[in-house]
């Protein structure tokens, strides 16, 4: 399936670090913001307060606590915030979205395409426009999410789907795992020049994201798996790495 992606202008994306290695991504236009996967409310609230930003929307990629844990608290301060997420039993009100839906946050005049990517969890979705992919725990810098619920085949299919997005799309993952993932990737492809240069380029770099799909296609062993069998073998080796 090919997805037609909306183009959003005049937005900027900022990481909010939370827990040990999570990124809560903030999409900002003027003083209005949309927050992706707020697992923790406190770093979000303090930033919004400090900068005087208005929270207008929340995007949820999947059900794990480190992605939704802050939502109940954020609603207390921003009761009108629009929340979009996958089918699940959440204890807050939200707009249920599914594959190929186009969501629009009117206050910012921005839209995202929803793509279902089961594998890490069965409910997992990602949000994309022409230049930005908020991929939660499906795709990581040089890696992919662990399979908590889905099958190898589901995750492999989900990653193949994301591989077909524009190469220049920027990848905003929910965790800072890139450097560890590169170490694993080098055990799979020790002569991959792009991988070696990616490692060098990131030496001393604190925030390695966003990457680009183009970069991932050249270095990510899971996107580069030749077939399902190789994907499965790599995923198992990574779990034991
Ligand atoms: Zn997760």
PDB file of N, CA and C in Angstrom, residues 14-77:
ATOM      1  N   UNK A  14      10.860  19.117  18.357  1.00  0.00           N
ATOM      2  CA  UNK A  14      11.828  19.215  19.462  1.00  0.00           C
ATOM      3  C   UNK A  14      11.714  17.985  20.361  1.00  0.00           C
ATOM      4  N   UNK A  15      12.855  17.448  20.797  1.00  0.00           N
ATOM      5  CA  UNK A  15      12.799  16.305  21.712  1.00  0.00           C
ATOM      6  C   UNK A  15      12.611  16.761  23.157  1.00  0.00           C
ATOM      7  N   UNK A  16      11.794  16.042  23.892  1.00  0.00           N
ATOM      8  CA  UNK A  16      11.720  16.234  25.345  1.00  0.00           C
ATOM      9  C   UNK A  16      12.180  14.915  25.940  1.00  0.00           C
ATOM     10  N   UNK A  17      13.298  14.940  26.634  1.00  0.00           N
ATOM     11  CA  UNK A  17      13.826  13.691  27.194  1.00  0.00           C
ATOM     12  C   UNK A  17      13.003  13.283  28.402  1.00  0.00           C
ATOM     13  N   UNK A  18      12.744  11.996  28.516  1.00  0.00           N
ATOM     14  CA  UNK A  18      12.047  11.517  29.706  1.00  0.00           C
ATOM     15  C   UNK A  18      12.524  10.116  30.056  1.00  0.00           C
ATOM     16  N   UNK A  19      12.302   9.742  31.304  1.00  0.00           N
ATOM     17  CA  UNK A  19      12.813   8.469  31.835  1.00  0.00           C
ATOM     18  C   UNK A  19      14.302   8.351  31.490  1.00  0.00           C
ATOM     19  N   UNK A  20      14.776   7.136  31.216  1.00  0.00           N
ATOM     20  CA  UNK A  20      16.214   7.037  30.970  1.00  0.00           C
ATOM     21  C   UNK A  20      16.575   7.288  29.508  1.00  0.00           C
ATOM     22  N   UNK A  21      15.723   6.822  28.588  1.00  0.00           N
ATOM     23  CA  UNK A  21      16.107   6.963  27.177  1.00  0.00           C
ATOM     24  C   UNK A  21      14.922   7.244  26.250  1.00  0.00           C
ATOM     25  N   UNK A  22      13.795   7.694  26.821  1.00  0.00           N
ATOM     26  CA  UNK A  22      12.635   8.010  25.967  1.00  0.00           C
ATOM     27  C   UNK A  22      12.732   9.420  25.391  1.00  0.00           C
ATOM     28  N   UNK A  23      12.185   9.558  24.191  1.00  0.00           N
ATOM     29  CA  UNK A  23      11.944  10.888  23.641  1.00  0.00           C
ATOM     30  C   UNK A  23      10.442  11.097  23.508  1.00  0.00           C
ATOM     31  N   UNK A  24       9.986  12.205  24.093  1.00  0.00           N
ATOM     32  CA  UNK A  24       8.627  12.677  23.820  1.00  0.00           C
ATOM     33  C   UNK A  24       8.830  13.776  22.782  1.00  0.00           C
ATOM     34  N   UNK A  25       8.262  13.621  21.598  1.00  0.00           N
ATOM     35  CA  UNK A  25       8.496  14.620  20.544  1.00  0.00           C
ATOM     36  C   UNK A  25       7.436  15.712  20.601  1.00  0.00           C
ATOM     37  N   UNK A  26       7.887  16.933  20.484  1.00  0.00           N
ATOM     38  CA  UNK A  26       6.981  18.079  20.470  1.00  0.00           C
ATOM     39  C   UNK A  26       6.969  18.699  19.078  1.00  0.00           C
ATOM     40  N   UNK A  27       5.789  18.764  18.482  1.00  0.00           N
ATOM     41  CA  UNK A  27       5.614  19.393  17.169  1.00  0.00           C
ATOM     42  C   UNK A  27       5.086  20.803  17.432  1.00  0.00           C
ATOM     43  N   UNK A  28       5.798  21.788  16.953  1.00  0.00           N
ATOM     44  CA  UNK A  28       5.474  23.162  17.342  1.00  0.00           C
ATOM     45  C   UNK A  28       5.206  24.028  16.120  1.00  0.00           C
ATOM     46  N   UNK A  29       4.150  24.811  16.207  1.00  0.00           N
ATOM     47  CA  UNK A  29       3.872  25.812  15.174  1.00  0.00           C
ATOM     48  C   UNK A  29       3.454  27.082  15.912  1.00  0.00           C
ATOM     49  N   UNK A  30       4.177  28.150  15.708  1.00  0.00           N
ATOM     50  CA  UNK A  30       3.998  29.365  16.515  1.00  0.00           C
ATOM     51  C   UNK A  30       4.091  28.969  17.997  1.00  0.00           C
ATOM     52  N   UNK A  31       3.030  29.205  18.761  1.00  0.00           N
ATOM     53  CA  UNK A  31       3.112  28.835  20.183  1.00  0.00           C
ATOM     54  C   UNK A  31       2.234  27.624  20.517  1.00  0.00           C
ATOM     55  N   UNK A  32       1.681  27.005  19.490  1.00  0.00           N
ATOM     56  CA  UNK A  32       0.837  25.827  19.693  1.00  0.00           C
ATOM     57  C   UNK A  32       1.646  24.554  19.458  1.00  0.00           C
ATOM     58  N   UNK A  33       1.377  23.542  20.273  1.00  0.00           N
ATOM     59  CA  UNK A  33       2.153  22.309  20.139  1.00  0.00           C
ATOM     60  C   UNK A  33       1.276  21.059  20.171  1.00  0.00           C
ATOM     61  N   UNK A  34       1.812  20.032  19.533  1.00  0.00           N
ATOM     62  CA  UNK A  34       1.260  18.679  19.605  1.00  0.00           C
ATOM     63  C   UNK A  34       2.363  17.807  20.188  1.00  0.00           C
ATOM     64  N   UNK A  35       1.987  16.929  21.104  1.00  0.00           N
ATOM     65  CA  UNK A  35       2.965  16.091  21.789  1.00  0.00           C
ATOM     66  C   UNK A  35       2.748  14.630  21.378  1.00  0.00           C
ATOM     67  N   UNK A  36       3.844  13.958  21.063  1.00  0.00           N
ATOM     68  CA  UNK A  36       3.759  12.544  20.680  1.00  0.00           C
ATOM     69  C   UNK A  36       4.225  11.674  21.850  1.00  0.00           C
ATOM     70  N   UNK A  37       3.381  10.738  22.267  1.00  0.00           N
ATOM     71  CA  UNK A  37       3.736   9.734  23.278  1.00  0.00           C
ATOM     72  C   UNK A  37       4.235  10.299  24.613  1.00  0.00           C
ATOM     73  N   UNK A  38       3.401  11.089  25.290  1.00  0.00           N
ATOM     74  CA  UNK A  38       3.846  11.605  26.586  1.00  0.00           C
ATOM     75  C   UNK A  38       3.757  10.560  27.700  1.00  0.00           C
ATOM     76  N   UNK A  39       4.814   9.803  27.861  1.00  0.00           N
ATOM     77  CA  UNK A  39       4.861   8.788  28.907  1.00  0.00           C
ATOM     78  C   UNK A  39       4.901   9.402  30.288  1.00  0.00           C
ATOM     79  N   UNK A  40       5.425  10.612  30.356  1.00  0.00           N
ATOM     80  CA  UNK A  40       5.569  11.309  31.627  1.00  0.00           C
ATOM     81  C   UNK A  40       5.099  12.749  31.422  1.00  0.00           C
ATOM     82  N   UNK A  41       4.278  13.238  32.343  1.00  0.00           N
ATOM     83  CA  UNK A  41       3.747  14.597  32.165  1.00  0.00           C
ATOM     84  C   UNK A  41       4.716  15.678  32.633  1.00  0.00           C
ATOM     85  N   UNK A  42       5.554  15.359  33.610  1.00  0.00           N
ATOM     86  CA  UNK A  42       6.309  16.444  34.255  1.00  0.00           C
ATOM     87  C   UNK A  42       7.269  17.200  33.328  1.00  0.00           C
ATOM     88  N   UNK A  43       8.076  16.530  32.502  1.00  0.00           N
ATOM     89  CA  UNK A  43       8.950  17.319  31.620  1.00  0.00           C
ATOM     90  C   UNK A  43       8.160  18.105  30.575  1.00  0.00           C
ATOM     91  N   UNK A  44       6.988  17.582  30.193  1.00  0.00           N
ATOM     92  CA  UNK A  44       6.143  18.257  29.206  1.00  0.00           C
ATOM     93  C   UNK A  44       5.535  19.514  29.834  1.00  0.00           C
ATOM     94  N   UNK A  45       4.949  19.347  31.010  1.00  0.00           N
ATOM     95  CA  UNK A  45       4.297  20.475  31.684  1.00  0.00           C
ATOM     96  C   UNK A  45       5.290  21.582  31.999  1.00  0.00           C
ATOM     97  N   UNK A  46       6.478  21.199  32.455  1.00  0.00           N
ATOM     98  CA  UNK A  46       7.427  22.259  32.811  1.00  0.00           C
ATOM     99  C   UNK A  46       7.895  23.020  31.574  1.00  0.00           C
ATOM    100  N   UNK A  47       8.052  22.317  30.457  1.00  0.00           N
ATOM    101  CA  UNK A  47       8.448  23.011  29.223  1.00  0.00           C
ATOM    102  C   UNK A  47       7.323  23.932  28.719  1.00  0.00           C
ATOM    103  N   UNK A  48       6.104  23.435  28.726  1.00  0.00           N
ATOM    104  CA  UNK A  48       4.972  24.236  28.242  1.00  0.00           C
ATOM    105  C   UNK A  48       4.828  25.511  29.081  1.00  0.00           C
ATOM    106  N   UNK A  49       4.987  25.341  30.390  1.00  0.00           N
ATOM    107  CA  UNK A  49       4.838  26.471  31.306  1.00  0.00           C
ATOM    108  C   UNK A  49       5.964  27.481  31.094  1.00  0.00           C
ATOM    109  N   UNK A  50       7.168  26.957  31.033  1.00  0.00           N
ATOM    110  CA  UNK A  50       8.341  27.834  30.891  1.00  0.00           C
ATOM    111  C   UNK A  50       8.270  28.661  29.608  1.00  0.00           C
ATOM    112  N   UNK A  51       7.842  28.012  28.512  1.00  0.00           N
ATOM    113  CA  UNK A  51       7.853  28.687  27.207  1.00  0.00           C
ATOM    114  C   UNK A  51       6.511  29.342  26.866  1.00  0.00           C
ATOM    115  N   UNK A  52       5.492  29.064  27.665  1.00  0.00           N
ATOM    116  CA  UNK A  52       4.169  29.623  27.375  1.00  0.00           C
ATOM    117  C   UNK A  52       3.526  29.026  26.129  1.00  0.00           C
ATOM    118  N   UNK A  53       3.790  27.730  25.890  1.00  0.00           N
ATOM    119  CA  UNK A  53       3.192  27.054  24.737  1.00  0.00           C
ATOM    120  C   UNK A  53       1.816  26.509  25.112  1.00  0.00           C
ATOM    121  N   UNK A  54       0.949  26.364  24.086  1.00  0.00           N
ATOM    122  CA  UNK A  54      -0.390  25.808  24.299  1.00  0.00           C
ATOM    123  C   UNK A  54      -0.455  24.391  23.748  1.00  0.00           C
ATOM    124  N   UNK A  55      -0.871  23.462  24.581  1.00  0.00           N
ATOM    125  CA  UNK A  55      -0.993  22.074  24.132  1.00  0.00           C
ATOM    126  C   UNK A  55      -2.330  21.873  23.420  1.00  0.00           C
ATOM    127  N   UNK A  56      -2.265  21.509  22.131  1.00  0.00           N
ATOM    128  CA  UNK A  56      -3.480  21.371  21.317  1.00  0.00           C
ATOM    129  C   UNK A  56      -3.769  19.928  20.906  1.00  0.00           C
ATOM    130  N   UNK A  57      -2.760  19.095  20.957  1.00  0.00           N
ATOM    131  CA  UNK A  57      -2.998  17.725  20.514  1.00  0.00           C
ATOM    132  C   UNK A  57      -2.003  16.743  21.106  1.00  0.00           C
ATOM    133  N   UNK A  58      -2.446  15.492  21.224  1.00  0.00           N
ATOM    134  CA  UNK A  58      -1.571  14.403  21.669  1.00  0.00           C
ATOM    135  C   UNK A  58      -1.729  13.246  20.691  1.00  0.00           C
ATOM    136  N   UNK A  59      -0.604  12.721  20.228  1.00  0.00           N
ATOM    137  CA  UNK A  59      -0.622  11.541  19.351  1.00  0.00           C
ATOM    138  C   UNK A  59      -0.065  10.358  20.128  1.00  0.00           C
ATOM    139  N   UNK A  60      -0.754   9.233  20.053  1.00  0.00           N
ATOM    140  CA  UNK A  60      -0.320   8.015  20.759  1.00  0.00           C
ATOM    141  C   UNK A  60       0.034   6.948  19.732  1.00  0.00           C
ATOM    142  N   UNK A  61       1.245   6.383  19.849  1.00  0.00           N
ATOM    143  CA  UNK A  61       1.605   5.315  18.916  1.00  0.00           C
ATOM    144  C   UNK A  61       1.196   3.927  19.412  1.00  0.00           C
ATOM    145  N   UNK A  62       1.243   3.723  20.722  1.00  0.00           N
ATOM    146  CA  UNK A  62       0.826   2.422  21.250  1.00  0.00           C
ATOM    147  C   UNK A  62       0.625   2.497  22.754  1.00  0.00           C
ATOM    148  N   UNK A  63       0.193   1.381  23.315  1.00  0.00           N
ATOM    149  CA  UNK A  63      -0.370   1.364  24.665  1.00  0.00           C
ATOM    150  C   UNK A  63       0.631   1.353  25.817  1.00  0.00           C
ATOM    151  N   UNK A  64       1.912   1.181  25.540  1.00  0.00           N
ATOM    152  CA  UNK A  64       2.854   1.028  26.652  1.00  0.00           C
ATOM    153  C   UNK A  64       2.899   2.269  27.546  1.00  0.00           C
ATOM    154  N   UNK A  65       3.091   2.004  28.853  1.00  0.00           N
ATOM    155  CA  UNK A  65       3.021   3.069  29.860  1.00  0.00           C
ATOM    156  C   UNK A  65       4.028   4.197  29.597  1.00  0.00           C
ATOM    157  N   UNK A  66       5.188   3.843  29.067  1.00  0.00           N
ATOM    158  CA  UNK A  66       6.186   4.906  28.832  1.00  0.00           C
ATOM    159  C   UNK A  66       5.824   5.763  27.611  1.00  0.00           C
ATOM    160  N   UNK A  67       4.656   5.520  27.035  1.00  0.00           N
ATOM    161  CA  UNK A  67       4.160   6.349  25.921  1.00  0.00           C
ATOM    162  C   UNK A  67       2.855   7.074  26.258  1.00  0.00           C
ATOM    163  N   UNK A  68       2.123   6.542  27.234  1.00  0.00           N
ATOM    164  CA  UNK A  68       0.819   7.156  27.553  1.00  0.00           C
ATOM    165  C   UNK A  68       0.692   7.595  29.008  1.00  0.00           C
ATOM    166  N   UNK A  69       1.678   7.250  29.832  1.00  0.00           N
ATOM    167  CA  UNK A  69       1.569   7.442  31.282  1.00  0.00           C
ATOM    168  C   UNK A  69       1.302   8.872  31.724  1.00  0.00           C
ATOM    169  N   UNK A  70       1.664   9.856  30.898  1.00  0.00           N
ATOM    170  CA  UNK A  70       1.489  11.247  31.308  1.00  0.00           C
ATOM    171  C   UNK A  70       0.157  11.857  30.880  1.00  0.00           C
ATOM    172  N   UNK A  71      -0.623  11.108  30.131  1.00  0.00           N
ATOM    173  CA  UNK A  71      -1.804  11.711  29.492  1.00  0.00           C
ATOM    174  C   UNK A  71      -2.872  12.155  30.496  1.00  0.00           C
ATOM    175  N   UNK A  72      -3.186  11.291  31.459  1.00  0.00           N
ATOM    176  CA  UNK A  72      -4.227  11.658  32.428  1.00  0.00           C
ATOM    177  C   UNK A  72      -3.904  12.968  33.125  1.00  0.00           C
ATOM    178  N   UNK A  73      -2.653  13.141  33.444  1.00  0.00           N
ATOM    179  CA  UNK A  73      -2.219  14.359  34.116  1.00  0.00           C
ATOM    180  C   UNK A  73      -2.282  15.573  33.174  1.00  0.00           C
ATOM    181  N   UNK A  74      -1.882  15.393  31.927  1.00  0.00           N
ATOM    182  CA  UNK A  74      -1.911  16.498  30.955  1.00  0.00           C
ATOM    183  C   UNK A  74      -3.348  16.976  30.723  1.00  0.00           C
ATOM    184  N   UNK A  75      -4.289  16.030  30.718  1.00  0.00           N
ATOM    185  CA  UNK A  75      -5.698  16.388  30.501  1.00  0.00           C
ATOM    186  C   UNK A  75      -6.218  17.301  31.616  1.00  0.00           C
ATOM    187  N   UNK A  76      -5.702  17.093  32.822  1.00  0.00           N
ATOM    188  CA  UNK A  76      -6.136  17.946  33.942  1.00  0.00           C
ATOM    189  C   UNK A  76      -5.807  19.409  33.669  1.00  0.00           C
ATOM    190  N   UNK A  77      -4.668  19.639  33.057  1.00  0.00           N
ATOM    191  CA  UNK A  77      -4.243  21.018  32.782  1.00  0.00           C
ATOM    192  C   UNK A  77      -4.770  21.529  31.442  1.00  0.00           C
TER     193      UNK A  77
END
